[in-house]
Each structure stands twice: as C-alpha cells, then as structure tokens.
Amino acid sequence: MVSALTVNIVVGLWGSSVLWARLTTTEPSFVFSVLEWLTPLAAALSMVAVGVAAIVCRSEAVNLFQGLGTQGWQWLAIIVGIALLIRLTLVPATERVFYDEHTYLQIARGIAEEGRARAASYALVQPQGYETIVGSYPHWSTGWPTLVAGALYGTGYARWTGQLVNLILSLTAVVLVALMASMLFPGTFVGPMSAAAYASFPANQLWSRTSASEIFAACAATLAVIAALRFAQNPSRRLGFMLAASLAMAVQIRNEAIFLVPVCAMFIAFQGGWESLKKACWPAVALMLVLIPQGIHLGTISRGYEPHVEGAGFGVRYFLSNFSSVVDYLTHEPVFLTCLILAVLGAPKVQASKLAIPFWIWWFCALGIPMFHFGGSFAFPGGERFVLASLPPLAISSGVGLYALHVTLESHIPSMVVSSLWVGLILGGMVWVAPYVIASDQETGIPRADTVFLQKAIGSVPEEGIIVTADPPVVIAEGRSAVFIVGEACDSMGLSKLAAEYQQKLYYYVSPSSSPTQWAGGQECEQRLLSRFHAKSLVEEASPEGQRVLYTLSEKVPT
C-alpha cells in the first residue's frame, strides 16, 4: 500500500517540475531537445499500458458490457451502424482546420521515423526515408501525433491515416458514452439514448473525418472517467492500473486536459468515498511519474507562448468574446441546441446523483478552458471543434432528458409511436450534418481550394525535388520535401546550399493562404529568392482570391 506521504512527495515532484520548467533560466532550446523524444515516449508508454490494462481487466469489461443489457446493445449497434453510414456518405474525409492537421501529420511522421516530435520548417521526404533538417518542438501536446505515428506503420504513411483513426475513435466514443451512462443510471434506457445524442452532434460527425486531436481527447477522457468510476466501486490493482494508464493517456492529448486529474479524483471520492480515494494512492503515484514530461512541457511552453500574434496565448481577456461566439453558434446549430434543451430536462436527474458535482465540473472545464485561449472562438473557421471535449457529459445529460421525455410520452401515447418519434429524431439529427458540412466548407473555402490545387500540382514534382513554401507541413503531408521560405531559404548561405543540392529540382509554391506575406519578413525573403532564381510557372490556377502557382526555380547565371 502506497502511503499518502508518498503521493504528496510525487505530486510535489510533479509540481516542482512544472515550476522549474516555467521559472528556470535554463535555455528552453535545451529542454525542448529533451522533450522532443521524451514526451512521445511517455505518450506511447501510456497507450501501450492502456492496451495491456484492457487485457488484464477483461472480466471487468464483460461486467460493464452486461450492464447495458441485450436490448441496449441491439439499439447501440443500430446507432453505431447509422452513425458510420452517415459519416461515410455525408461527411467527406478532409481537413477542417488549416493547417494544424497537416502539422499533426508531419509531427507524427517525424515520431514514427525519427522518434522525435518536431514541427518541421525544413524536411526531406524521399524514398529512403523521412528526415527533419530544421524543426522546433511543438507547443501542442504530443499524445495525438504519437497515436497517429503508430498507425502510420500500418497504412504506409498515407495522409488519410489520421482521418481513419479518428473515425474509429469517434465510434468507440459512442460505445463508451453508452457504457458510462448505463453505469450512472442502471436499469434504464439512458445508455442507448445518450449514445444517440453523442452520435448526432454535427460537430462530432464532422470532425470524426479529420486529422484533428479533439475526437481522441473526448474518447480518452470518457475512458478515464469510466476507469475512475469502476475503480471507486472496486479498488483492485488491475483497475488501478487501468485508471493510471487511461488518465495518463488522456492528459497527454491536449494541454488543457490536465484538469481531468482532479475531476477523476472527485469521481472516485464521490462514488467510493474516502476509502476508495486512499486506495487510489498508488495509481496516483504511477500517473504523476508518467506525467512528469507533460509537466515540463506545460511549464516550458507557458514561458513564451506566442504562436501567431502579439499577446496570443491564454488570458481572461479572451473569455467574453469567445463566450459570445458560443451563443451565436447555438442560434445556428439546432441539433446542439436541442440536445442542450434535453440536457436541461435531464439536469434534475443528474443533480440527484451523488456524482453531480464532478460530472458538471467535467463539462464546465472541458467547454470553458478553451474559451480563455486566443483561438478558442467559435467565430473562427473550425472553432466549433473546441466543443467536442465537452460532449460526453452533455450527451449523457441529454440522454437522461430524452429518457424522461420518453417515459412521459409513453404514458399517453402508444410505445411504438414514441419509439418511432425517437428514431426519427436520431435520424434527423444525424442527417442535419449535410448542410453543416456545406457551411463548414464555405468557411474554409480558400485554404481548401489551395490544398486541392497543391494535390493536383504536386505530381509534377519528382520525389527527389524540394518545394520552397510558406507552409512546409502542407507539402510534407502530400509526400514531398519542403523548406520554409522565412528560414533556410532566406539568407544567402541557405540559398546557395539549395542551389547546389537541388539543381533543376527546386520549386516554389505560392497561393492566397500560403503566401510569404503572412509572415514577418516574408516579402523580403521572397524578393531574395526571386533575385537568386528564375521562376517559371509549372502549374497555375486563377481564382477571385488570387493566383495559385507552382514554379520551377533555376539559378540565375551571373553576368
């Protein structure tokens, strides 16, 4: 038995690592060079541990599955089948947030082939392998690209790997939501109804066909909370192992996901009391030890997180404007609004549960923390993805409200009619994703068109060629080498090196959303590039937004 003193020491060690990373005068580049391999290693360790724990806890899983009941599984199979059909037919697999998803894929490739997490500004993608020449440690947590890195081995480094993984995870999350709802409300039909609500959210369907991290974050968080609830009921060693592994995995997917640690502790305390919480000491020790790299990551990136604009990062000043964008989102998204109304109907039942406090804290933290981020606005294209982490608890509350409505109607209307209405509501909610997809595509029309153009044009570039661009991850995701124009391709030494190494195989890509002018000093770097090389159009396309051109570059002969 691990003592409370040991837990305090390890938690103190974790906190000290965060503070050291935040306050130390040690050069961040040294810390980043260590984190490049340490954080993917810790994330991979957590994922392997989850797989082992699933085998060890198979008897617990059988008991959990049986709690849903035969009829519940039948309905759940129908819901999952419909969700899969809708997503494959109405939701095209593509990027929704430009160009974060491309960067995730590029980082994943680096983890898979180099064992390090780096956002590349200069990388080689050639038949003999992938190599990051120049890169920086990403401010994102590395859990999601680590998972994609593992999947890349099975798909041969295909660019759709992340989209396939997300589709599988999104359907897995539907099942997990149903299982958790049946745990919280046994003997009812809340499980399938919660799963139906979760599967129907348009944002959930839309992002299940992308390479973004939020689907994995929601799925892993639900698994961690289920593990906490099962451990509270039966604080055995095998469930403690699953608790530590699943929670470690969940925390390493998004920077803000660290809030899941106190939330799961509260679930254990409210479900099993003080005795269960005391028995969670050794899982807590294991968890904090595995999360030390994540603590150093959080402390280090917070030292100077200025990703795009001056003053960017986290701050109270972003909250009000971001919150108003959520209100605007609700007025244009009827399925989410309907589920929110059902959640209000189900709130009294949830409130009557002894788990109400951690349940609502989970929802408020998952939805609220991104609102303090400069990019957490729903007004941005793709901004609605920030709601995804909050959907599991909202779906369960919606399932409770739907079940209460079902029981009320059944006392006045024949059961068959009520069931038909319920099925119609589910189908209507899922099909609503079609106009939702169209609206989403319109919001990102320019970068989407740029990516389509690049996919067509890139076949003209030989495998040994390299493209100078303002967005290297986009090119790398398409299987070609790339170098950032505001970097190695800007100074005279870098230009001379490119000229020597890539004679007749040097290219330049520019488009409305991949223009050097979006970066400080970009226009000057472009002038230097074009003063050194002749640029001849290889593939081009005119559009109202501007020209999309892939140039071939040939060195100018001195006169």
PDB file of N, CA and C in Angstrom, residues 150-235:
ATOM      1  N   GLY A 150       1.971   5.624 -34.613  1.00  0.00           N
ATOM      2  CA  GLY A 150       1.839   4.178 -34.554  1.00  0.00           C
ATOM      3  C   GLY A 150       0.985   3.631 -35.685  1.00  0.00           C
ATOM      4  N   ALA A 151      -0.094   4.371 -36.026  1.00  0.00           N
ATOM      5  CA  ALA A 151      -0.983   3.923 -37.103  1.00  0.00           C
ATOM      6  C   ALA A 151      -0.314   4.030 -38.471  1.00  0.00           C
ATOM      7  N   LEU A 152       0.618   4.966 -38.617  1.00  0.00           N
ATOM      8  CA  LEU A 152       1.286   5.156 -39.907  1.00  0.00           C
ATOM      9  C   LEU A 152       2.032   3.912 -40.367  1.00  0.00           C
ATOM     10  N   TYR A 153       2.496   3.123 -39.405  1.00  0.00           N
ATOM     11  CA  TYR A 153       3.202   1.895 -39.781  1.00  0.00           C
ATOM     12  C   TYR A 153       2.274   0.948 -40.541  1.00  0.00           C
ATOM     13  N   GLY A 154       1.004   0.943 -40.161  1.00  0.00           N
ATOM     14  CA  GLY A 154       0.064   0.036 -40.808  1.00  0.00           C
ATOM     15  C   GLY A 154      -0.493   0.553 -42.118  1.00  0.00           C
ATOM     16  N   THR A 155      -0.445   1.879 -42.329  1.00  0.00           N
ATOM     17  CA  THR A 155      -1.032   2.462 -43.537  1.00  0.00           C
ATOM     18  C   THR A 155       0.015   2.899 -44.555  1.00  0.00           C
ATOM     19  N   GLY A 156       1.279   2.649 -44.246  1.00  0.00           N
ATOM     20  CA  GLY A 156       2.322   3.026 -45.195  1.00  0.00           C
ATOM     21  C   GLY A 156       2.488   4.521 -45.343  1.00  0.00           C
ATOM     22  N   TYR A 157       2.295   5.275 -44.245  1.00  0.00           N
ATOM     23  CA  TYR A 157       2.466   6.730 -44.230  1.00  0.00           C
ATOM     24  C   TYR A 157       1.477   7.456 -45.134  1.00  0.00           C
ATOM     25  N   ALA A 158       0.275   6.899 -45.247  1.00  0.00           N
ATOM     26  CA  ALA A 158      -0.775   7.541 -46.043  1.00  0.00           C
ATOM     27  C   ALA A 158      -1.302   8.776 -45.317  1.00  0.00           C
ATOM     28  N   ARG A 159      -1.627   9.802 -46.086  1.00  0.00           N
ATOM     29  CA  ARG A 159      -2.055  11.073 -45.482  1.00  0.00           C
ATOM     30  C   ARG A 159      -3.438  10.966 -44.839  1.00  0.00           C
ATOM     31  N   TRP A 160      -4.227   9.923 -45.172  1.00  0.00           N
ATOM     32  CA  TRP A 160      -5.562   9.770 -44.602  1.00  0.00           C
ATOM     33  C   TRP A 160      -5.536   8.977 -43.295  1.00  0.00           C
ATOM     34  N   THR A 161      -4.355   8.668 -42.796  1.00  0.00           N
ATOM     35  CA  THR A 161      -4.243   7.840 -41.593  1.00  0.00           C
ATOM     36  C   THR A 161      -4.972   8.458 -40.405  1.00  0.00           C
ATOM     37  N   GLY A 162      -4.739   9.738 -40.153  1.00  0.00           N
ATOM     38  CA  GLY A 162      -5.388  10.404 -39.022  1.00  0.00           C
ATOM     39  C   GLY A 162      -6.896  10.405 -39.150  1.00  0.00           C
ATOM     40  N   GLN A 163      -7.389  10.563 -40.381  1.00  0.00           N
ATOM     41  CA  GLN A 163      -8.835  10.567 -40.606  1.00  0.00           C
ATOM     42  C   GLN A 163      -9.447   9.208 -40.296  1.00  0.00           C
ATOM     43  N   LEU A 164      -8.760   8.136 -40.673  1.00  0.00           N
ATOM     44  CA  LEU A 164      -9.248   6.790 -40.379  1.00  0.00           C
ATOM     45  C   LEU A 164      -9.237   6.515 -38.876  1.00  0.00           C
ATOM     46  N   VAL A 165      -8.170   6.906 -38.214  1.00  0.00           N
ATOM     47  CA  VAL A 165      -8.071   6.692 -36.764  1.00  0.00           C
ATOM     48  C   VAL A 165      -9.182   7.445 -36.045  1.00  0.00           C
ATOM     49  N   ASN A 166      -9.438   8.685 -36.470  1.00  0.00           N
ATOM     50  CA  ASN A 166     -10.494   9.474 -35.834  1.00  0.00           C
ATOM     51  C   ASN A 166     -11.872   8.857 -36.046  1.00  0.00           C
ATOM     52  N   LEU A 167     -12.124   8.304 -37.227  1.00  0.00           N
ATOM     53  CA  LEU A 167     -13.408   7.660 -37.477  1.00  0.00           C
ATOM     54  C   LEU A 167     -13.618   6.494 -36.513  1.00  0.00           C
ATOM     55  N   ILE A 168     -12.590   5.689 -36.333  1.00  0.00           N
ATOM     56  CA  ILE A 168     -12.685   4.556 -35.404  1.00  0.00           C
ATOM     57  C   ILE A 168     -12.880   5.040 -33.974  1.00  0.00           C
ATOM     58  N   LEU A 169     -12.122   6.062 -33.581  1.00  0.00           N
ATOM     59  CA  LEU A 169     -12.231   6.597 -32.223  1.00  0.00           C
ATOM     60  C   LEU A 169     -13.602   7.211 -31.969  1.00  0.00           C
ATOM     61  N   SER A 170     -14.167   7.873 -32.987  1.00  0.00           N
ATOM     62  CA  SER A 170     -15.472   8.513 -32.796  1.00  0.00           C
ATOM     63  C   SER A 170     -16.554   7.478 -32.525  1.00  0.00           C
ATOM     64  N   LEU A 171     -16.486   6.337 -33.210  1.00  0.00           N
ATOM     65  CA  LEU A 171     -17.466   5.267 -32.976  1.00  0.00           C
ATOM     66  C   LEU A 171     -17.202   4.572 -31.639  1.00  0.00           C
ATOM     67  N   THR A 172     -15.933   4.442 -31.274  1.00  0.00           N
ATOM     68  CA  THR A 172     -15.585   3.886 -29.962  1.00  0.00           C
ATOM     69  C   THR A 172     -16.144   4.760 -28.849  1.00  0.00           C
ATOM     70  N   ALA A 173     -16.049   6.072 -29.036  1.00  0.00           N
ATOM     71  CA  ALA A 173     -16.560   7.007 -28.027  1.00  0.00           C
ATOM     72  C   ALA A 173     -18.069   6.884 -27.869  1.00  0.00           C
ATOM     73  N   VAL A 174     -18.793   6.605 -28.964  1.00  0.00           N
ATOM     74  CA  VAL A 174     -20.242   6.397 -28.869  1.00  0.00           C
ATOM     75  C   VAL A 174     -20.537   5.237 -27.917  1.00  0.00           C
ATOM     76  N   VAL A 175     -19.782   4.147 -28.049  1.00  0.00           N
ATOM     77  CA  VAL A 175     -19.962   2.983 -27.169  1.00  0.00           C
ATOM     78  C   VAL A 175     -19.590   3.333 -25.734  1.00  0.00           C
ATOM     79  N   LEU A 176     -18.483   4.048 -25.541  1.00  0.00           N
ATOM     80  CA  LEU A 176     -18.049   4.414 -24.188  1.00  0.00           C
ATOM     81  C   LEU A 176     -19.070   5.310 -23.491  1.00  0.00           C
ATOM     82  N   VAL A 177     -19.658   6.242 -24.239  1.00  0.00           N
ATOM     83  CA  VAL A 177     -20.692   7.110 -23.657  1.00  0.00           C
ATOM     84  C   VAL A 177     -21.887   6.274 -23.194  1.00  0.00           C
ATOM     85  N   ALA A 178     -22.274   5.295 -24.013  1.00  0.00           N
ATOM     86  CA  ALA A 178     -23.389   4.421 -23.639  1.00  0.00           C
ATOM     87  C   ALA A 178     -23.062   3.623 -22.384  1.00  0.00           C
ATOM     88  N   LEU A 179     -21.837   3.105 -22.299  1.00  0.00           N
ATOM     89  CA  LEU A 179     -21.435   2.320 -21.131  1.00  0.00           C
ATOM     90  C   LEU A 179     -21.397   3.176 -19.873  1.00  0.00           C
ATOM     91  N   MET A 180     -20.884   4.383 -19.991  1.00  0.00           N
ATOM     92  CA  MET A 180     -20.827   5.265 -18.828  1.00  0.00           C
ATOM     93  C   MET A 180     -22.229   5.652 -18.375  1.00  0.00           C
ATOM     94  N   ALA A 181     -23.113   5.942 -19.313  1.00  0.00           N
ATOM     95  CA  ALA A 181     -24.490   6.311 -18.960  1.00  0.00           C
ATOM     96  C   ALA A 181     -25.193   5.152 -18.267  1.00  0.00           C
ATOM     97  N   SER A 182     -24.944   3.922 -18.728  1.00  0.00           N
ATOM     98  CA  SER A 182     -25.581   2.763 -18.082  1.00  0.00           C
ATOM     99  C   SER A 182     -25.024   2.529 -16.683  1.00  0.00           C
ATOM    100  N   MET A 183     -23.763   2.932 -16.452  1.00  0.00           N
ATOM    101  CA  MET A 183     -23.191   2.849 -15.103  1.00  0.00           C
ATOM    102  C   MET A 183     -23.844   3.852 -14.169  1.00  0.00           C
ATOM    103  N   LEU A 184     -24.040   5.059 -14.671  1.00  0.00           N
ATOM    104  CA  LEU A 184     -24.587   6.128 -13.841  1.00  0.00           C
ATOM    105  C   LEU A 184     -26.083   5.961 -13.603  1.00  0.00           C
ATOM    106  N   PHE A 185     -26.781   5.379 -14.576  1.00  0.00           N
ATOM    107  CA  PHE A 185     -28.241   5.232 -14.477  1.00  0.00           C
ATOM    108  C   PHE A 185     -28.624   3.797 -14.833  1.00  0.00           C
ATOM    109  N   PRO A 186     -28.264   2.838 -13.963  1.00  0.00           N
ATOM    110  CA  PRO A 186     -28.550   1.428 -14.251  1.00  0.00           C
ATOM    111  C   PRO A 186     -30.050   1.150 -14.257  1.00  0.00           C
ATOM    112  N   GLY A 187     -30.438   0.148 -15.031  1.00  0.00           N
ATOM    113  CA  GLY A 187     -31.836  -0.246 -15.078  1.00  0.00           C
ATOM    114  C   GLY A 187     -32.707   0.659 -15.915  1.00  0.00           C
ATOM    115  N   THR A 188     -32.092   1.574 -16.662  1.00  0.00           N
ATOM    116  CA  THR A 188     -32.854   2.478 -17.537  1.00  0.00           C
ATOM    117  C   THR A 188     -32.347   2.323 -18.967  1.00  0.00           C
ATOM    118  N   PHE A 189     -32.941   3.083 -19.875  1.00  0.00           N
ATOM    119  CA  PHE A 189     -32.535   3.060 -21.276  1.00  0.00           C
ATOM    120  C   PHE A 189     -31.702   4.301 -21.612  1.00  0.00           C
ATOM    121  N   VAL A 190     -31.092   4.894 -20.582  1.00  0.00           N
ATOM    122  CA  VAL A 190     -30.328   6.118 -20.770  1.00  0.00           C
ATOM    123  C   VAL A 190     -29.080   5.869 -21.619  1.00  0.00           C
ATOM    124  N   GLY A 191     -28.479   4.664 -21.499  1.00  0.00           N
ATOM    125  CA  GLY A 191     -27.261   4.366 -22.244  1.00  0.00           C
ATOM    126  C   GLY A 191     -27.403   4.542 -23.747  1.00  0.00           C
ATOM    127  N   PRO A 192     -28.326   3.818 -24.404  1.00  0.00           N
ATOM    128  CA  PRO A 192     -28.502   4.000 -25.848  1.00  0.00           C
ATOM    129  C   PRO A 192     -28.939   5.413 -26.230  1.00  0.00           C
ATOM    130  N   MET A 193     -29.765   6.038 -25.386  1.00  0.00           N
ATOM    131  CA  MET A 193     -30.228   7.387 -25.708  1.00  0.00           C
ATOM    132  C   MET A 193     -29.078   8.396 -25.630  1.00  0.00           C
ATOM    133  N   SER A 194     -28.181   8.211 -24.674  1.00  0.00           N
ATOM    134  CA  SER A 194     -27.004   9.077 -24.581  1.00  0.00           C
ATOM    135  C   SER A 194     -26.095   8.866 -25.782  1.00  0.00           C
ATOM    136  N   ALA A 195     -25.949   7.598 -26.178  1.00  0.00           N
ATOM    137  CA  ALA A 195     -25.139   7.297 -27.354  1.00  0.00           C
ATOM    138  C   ALA A 195     -25.726   7.938 -28.605  1.00  0.00           C
ATOM    139  N   ALA A 196     -27.056   7.926 -28.716  1.00  0.00           N
ATOM    140  CA  ALA A 196     -27.720   8.543 -29.869  1.00  0.00           C
ATOM    141  C   ALA A 196     -27.460  10.047 -29.902  1.00  0.00           C
ATOM    142  N   ALA A 197     -27.551  10.683 -28.737  1.00  0.00           N
ATOM    143  CA  ALA A 197     -27.292  12.118 -28.680  1.00  0.00           C
ATOM    144  C   ALA A 197     -25.848  12.419 -29.058  1.00  0.00           C
ATOM    145  N   TYR A 198     -24.922  11.634 -28.526  1.00  0.00           N
ATOM    146  CA  TYR A 198     -23.497  11.862 -28.811  1.00  0.00           C
ATOM    147  C   TYR A 198     -23.195  11.670 -30.287  1.00  0.00           C
ATOM    148  N   ALA A 199     -23.772  10.622 -30.883  1.00  0.00           N
ATOM    149  CA  ALA A 199     -23.520  10.346 -32.301  1.00  0.00           C
ATOM    150  C   ALA A 199     -24.142  11.387 -33.215  1.00  0.00           C
ATOM    151  N   SER A 200     -25.174  12.108 -32.727  1.00  0.00           N
ATOM    152  CA  SER A 200     -25.920  13.034 -33.578  1.00  0.00           C
ATOM    153  C   SER A 200     -25.285  14.412 -33.687  1.00  0.00           C
ATOM    154  N   PHE A 201     -24.468  14.811 -32.714  1.00  0.00           N
ATOM    155  CA  PHE A 201     -23.896  16.155 -32.757  1.00  0.00           C
ATOM    156  C   PHE A 201     -23.194  16.385 -34.097  1.00  0.00           C
ATOM    157  N   PRO A 202     -23.613  17.380 -34.875  1.00  0.00           N
ATOM    158  CA  PRO A 202     -22.975  17.617 -36.177  1.00  0.00           C
ATOM    159  C   PRO A 202     -21.472  17.850 -36.085  1.00  0.00           C
ATOM    160  N   ALA A 203     -21.038  18.620 -35.084  1.00  0.00           N
ATOM    161  CA  ALA A 203     -19.599  18.870 -34.940  1.00  0.00           C
ATOM    162  C   ALA A 203     -18.859  17.563 -34.688  1.00  0.00           C
ATOM    163  N   ASN A 204     -19.470  16.671 -33.931  1.00  0.00           N
ATOM    164  CA  ASN A 204     -18.855  15.378 -33.650  1.00  0.00           C
ATOM    165  C   ASN A 204     -18.717  14.559 -34.920  1.00  0.00           C
ATOM    166  N   GLN A 205     -19.736  14.567 -35.752  1.00  0.00           N
ATOM    167  CA  GLN A 205     -19.678  13.835 -37.014  1.00  0.00           C
ATOM    168  C   GLN A 205     -18.643  14.454 -37.965  1.00  0.00           C
ATOM    169  N   LEU A 206     -18.663  15.772 -38.033  1.00  0.00           N
ATOM    170  CA  LEU A 206     -17.778  16.476 -38.952  1.00  0.00           C
ATOM    171  C   LEU A 206     -16.312  16.196 -38.645  1.00  0.00           C
ATOM    172  N   TRP A 207     -15.933  16.306 -37.377  1.00  0.00           N
ATOM    173  CA  TRP A 207     -14.531  16.186 -37.002  1.00  0.00           C
ATOM    174  C   TRP A 207     -14.073  14.744 -36.879  1.00  0.00           C
ATOM    175  N   SER A 208     -15.012  13.796 -36.984  1.00  0.00           N
ATOM    176  CA  SER A 208     -14.614  12.391 -36.977  1.00  0.00           C
ATOM    177  C   SER A 208     -13.964  11.976 -38.289  1.00  0.00           C
ATOM    178  N   ARG A 209     -14.034  12.825 -39.312  1.00  0.00           N
ATOM    179  CA  ARG A 209     -13.419  12.523 -40.621  1.00  0.00           C
ATOM    180  C   ARG A 209     -12.226  13.451 -40.880  1.00  0.00           C
ATOM    181  N   THR A 210     -11.582  13.915 -39.814  1.00  0.00           N
ATOM    182  CA  THR A 210     -10.439  14.817 -39.934  1.00  0.00           C
ATOM    183  C   THR A 210      -9.223  14.203 -39.249  1.00  0.00           C
ATOM    184  N   SER A 211      -8.132  14.963 -39.240  1.00  0.00           N
ATOM    185  CA  SER A 211      -6.920  14.544 -38.526  1.00  0.00           C
ATOM    186  C   SER A 211      -6.665  15.420 -37.306  1.00  0.00           C
ATOM    187  N   ALA A 212      -7.707  16.040 -36.771  1.00  0.00           N
ATOM    188  CA  ALA A 212      -7.569  16.882 -35.585  1.00  0.00           C
ATOM    189  C   ALA A 212      -7.580  16.031 -34.314  1.00  0.00           C
ATOM    190  N   SER A 213      -7.149  16.617 -33.202  1.00  0.00           N
ATOM    191  CA  SER A 213      -6.920  15.859 -31.963  1.00  0.00           C
ATOM    192  C   SER A 213      -8.142  15.750 -31.061  1.00  0.00           C
ATOM    193  N   GLU A 214      -9.188  16.541 -31.303  1.00  0.00           N
ATOM    194  CA  GLU A 214     -10.263  16.664 -30.320  1.00  0.00           C
ATOM    195  C   GLU A 214     -11.105  15.400 -30.167  1.00  0.00           C
ATOM    196  N   ILE A 215     -11.288  14.624 -31.226  1.00  0.00           N
ATOM    197  CA  ILE A 215     -12.060  13.380 -31.132  1.00  0.00           C
ATOM    198  C   ILE A 215     -11.366  12.412 -30.169  1.00  0.00           C
ATOM    199  N   PHE A 216     -10.058  12.265 -30.313  1.00  0.00           N
ATOM    200  CA  PHE A 216      -9.281  11.403 -29.422  1.00  0.00           C
ATOM    201  C   PHE A 216      -9.357  11.907 -27.983  1.00  0.00           C
ATOM    202  N   ALA A 217      -9.315  13.231 -27.809  1.00  0.00           N
ATOM    203  CA  ALA A 217      -9.375  13.806 -26.469  1.00  0.00           C
ATOM    204  C   ALA A 217     -10.679  13.436 -25.770  1.00  0.00           C
ATOM    205  N   ALA A 218     -11.805  13.539 -26.487  1.00  0.00           N
ATOM    206  CA  ALA A 218     -13.108  13.203 -25.902  1.00  0.00           C
ATOM    207  C   ALA A 218     -13.207  11.716 -25.583  1.00  0.00           C
ATOM    208  N   CYS A 219     -12.725  10.873 -26.486  1.00  0.00           N
ATOM    209  CA  CYS A 219     -12.782   9.427 -26.298  1.00  0.00           C
ATOM    210  C   CYS A 219     -11.943   9.004 -25.102  1.00  0.00           C
ATOM    211  N   ALA A 220     -10.710   9.500 -25.030  1.00  0.00           N
ATOM    212  CA  ALA A 220      -9.809   9.122 -23.938  1.00  0.00           C
ATOM    213  C   ALA A 220     -10.309   9.627 -22.594  1.00  0.00           C
ATOM    214  N   ALA A 221     -10.888  10.837 -22.568  1.00  0.00           N
ATOM    215  CA  ALA A 221     -11.424  11.377 -21.317  1.00  0.00           C
ATOM    216  C   ALA A 221     -12.566  10.514 -20.795  1.00  0.00           C
ATOM    217  N   THR A 222     -13.432  10.068 -21.693  1.00  0.00           N
ATOM    218  CA  THR A 222     -14.550   9.206 -21.290  1.00  0.00           C
ATOM    219  C   THR A 222     -14.037   7.886 -20.723  1.00  0.00           C
ATOM    220  N   LEU A 223     -13.029   7.309 -21.359  1.00  0.00           N
ATOM    221  CA  LEU A 223     -12.441   6.065 -20.856  1.00  0.00           C
ATOM    222  C   LEU A 223     -11.834   6.280 -19.466  1.00  0.00           C
ATOM    223  N   ALA A 224     -11.163   7.402 -19.263  1.00  0.00           N
ATOM    224  CA  ALA A 224     -10.546   7.687 -17.968  1.00  0.00           C
ATOM    225  C   ALA A 224     -11.601   7.824 -16.861  1.00  0.00           C
ATOM    226  N   VAL A 225     -12.703   8.507 -17.171  1.00  0.00           N
ATOM    227  CA  VAL A 225     -13.765   8.674 -16.170  1.00  0.00           C
ATOM    228  C   VAL A 225     -14.430   7.330 -15.857  1.00  0.00           C
ATOM    229  N   ILE A 226     -14.641   6.500 -16.875  1.00  0.00           N
ATOM    230  CA  ILE A 226     -15.193   5.158 -16.647  1.00  0.00           C
ATOM    231  C   ILE A 226     -14.261   4.367 -15.739  1.00  0.00           C
ATOM    232  N   ALA A 227     -12.955   4.444 -16.003  1.00  0.00           N
ATOM    233  CA  ALA A 227     -11.980   3.734 -15.162  1.00  0.00           C
ATOM    234  C   ALA A 227     -12.033   4.235 -13.728  1.00  0.00           C
ATOM    235  N   ALA A 228     -12.196   5.553 -13.553  1.00  0.00           N
ATOM    236  CA  ALA A 228     -12.293   6.112 -12.196  1.00  0.00           C
ATOM    237  C   ALA A 228     -13.539   5.599 -11.476  1.00  0.00           C
ATOM    238  N   LEU A 229     -14.664   5.546 -12.176  1.00  0.00           N
ATOM    239  CA  LEU A 229     -15.906   5.057 -11.570  1.00  0.00           C
ATOM    240  C   LEU A 229     -15.813   3.579 -11.212  1.00  0.00           C
ATOM    241  N   ARG A 230     -15.235   2.775 -12.093  1.00  0.00           N
ATOM    242  CA  ARG A 230     -15.090   1.346 -11.809  1.00  0.00           C
ATOM    243  C   ARG A 230     -14.126   1.115 -10.656  1.00  0.00           C
ATOM    244  N   PHE A 231     -13.052   1.898 -10.613  1.00  0.00           N
ATOM    245  CA  PHE A 231     -12.103   1.769  -9.511  1.00  0.00           C
ATOM    246  C   PHE A 231     -12.759   2.142  -8.186  1.00  0.00           C
ATOM    247  N   ALA A 232     -13.590   3.171  -8.199  1.00  0.00           N
ATOM    248  CA  ALA A 232     -14.278   3.583  -6.966  1.00  0.00           C
ATOM    249  C   ALA A 232     -15.181   2.473  -6.446  1.00  0.00           C
ATOM    250  N   GLN A 233     -15.804   1.728  -7.363  1.00  0.00           N
ATOM    251  CA  GLN A 233     -16.675   0.622  -6.961  1.00  0.00           C
ATOM    252  C   GLN A 233     -15.891  -0.602  -6.516  1.00  0.00           C
ATOM    253  N   ASN A 234     -14.721  -0.817  -7.137  1.00  0.00           N
ATOM    254  CA  ASN A 234     -13.907  -1.993  -6.837  1.00  0.00           C
ATOM    255  C   ASN A 234     -12.434  -1.607  -6.958  1.00  0.00           C
ATOM    256  N   PRO A 235     -11.844  -1.053  -5.897  1.00  0.00           N
ATOM    257  CA  PRO A 235     -10.470  -0.529  -5.982  1.00  0.00           C
ATOM    258  C   PRO A 235      -9.408  -1.631  -6.015  1.00  0.00           C
TER     259      PRO A 235
END
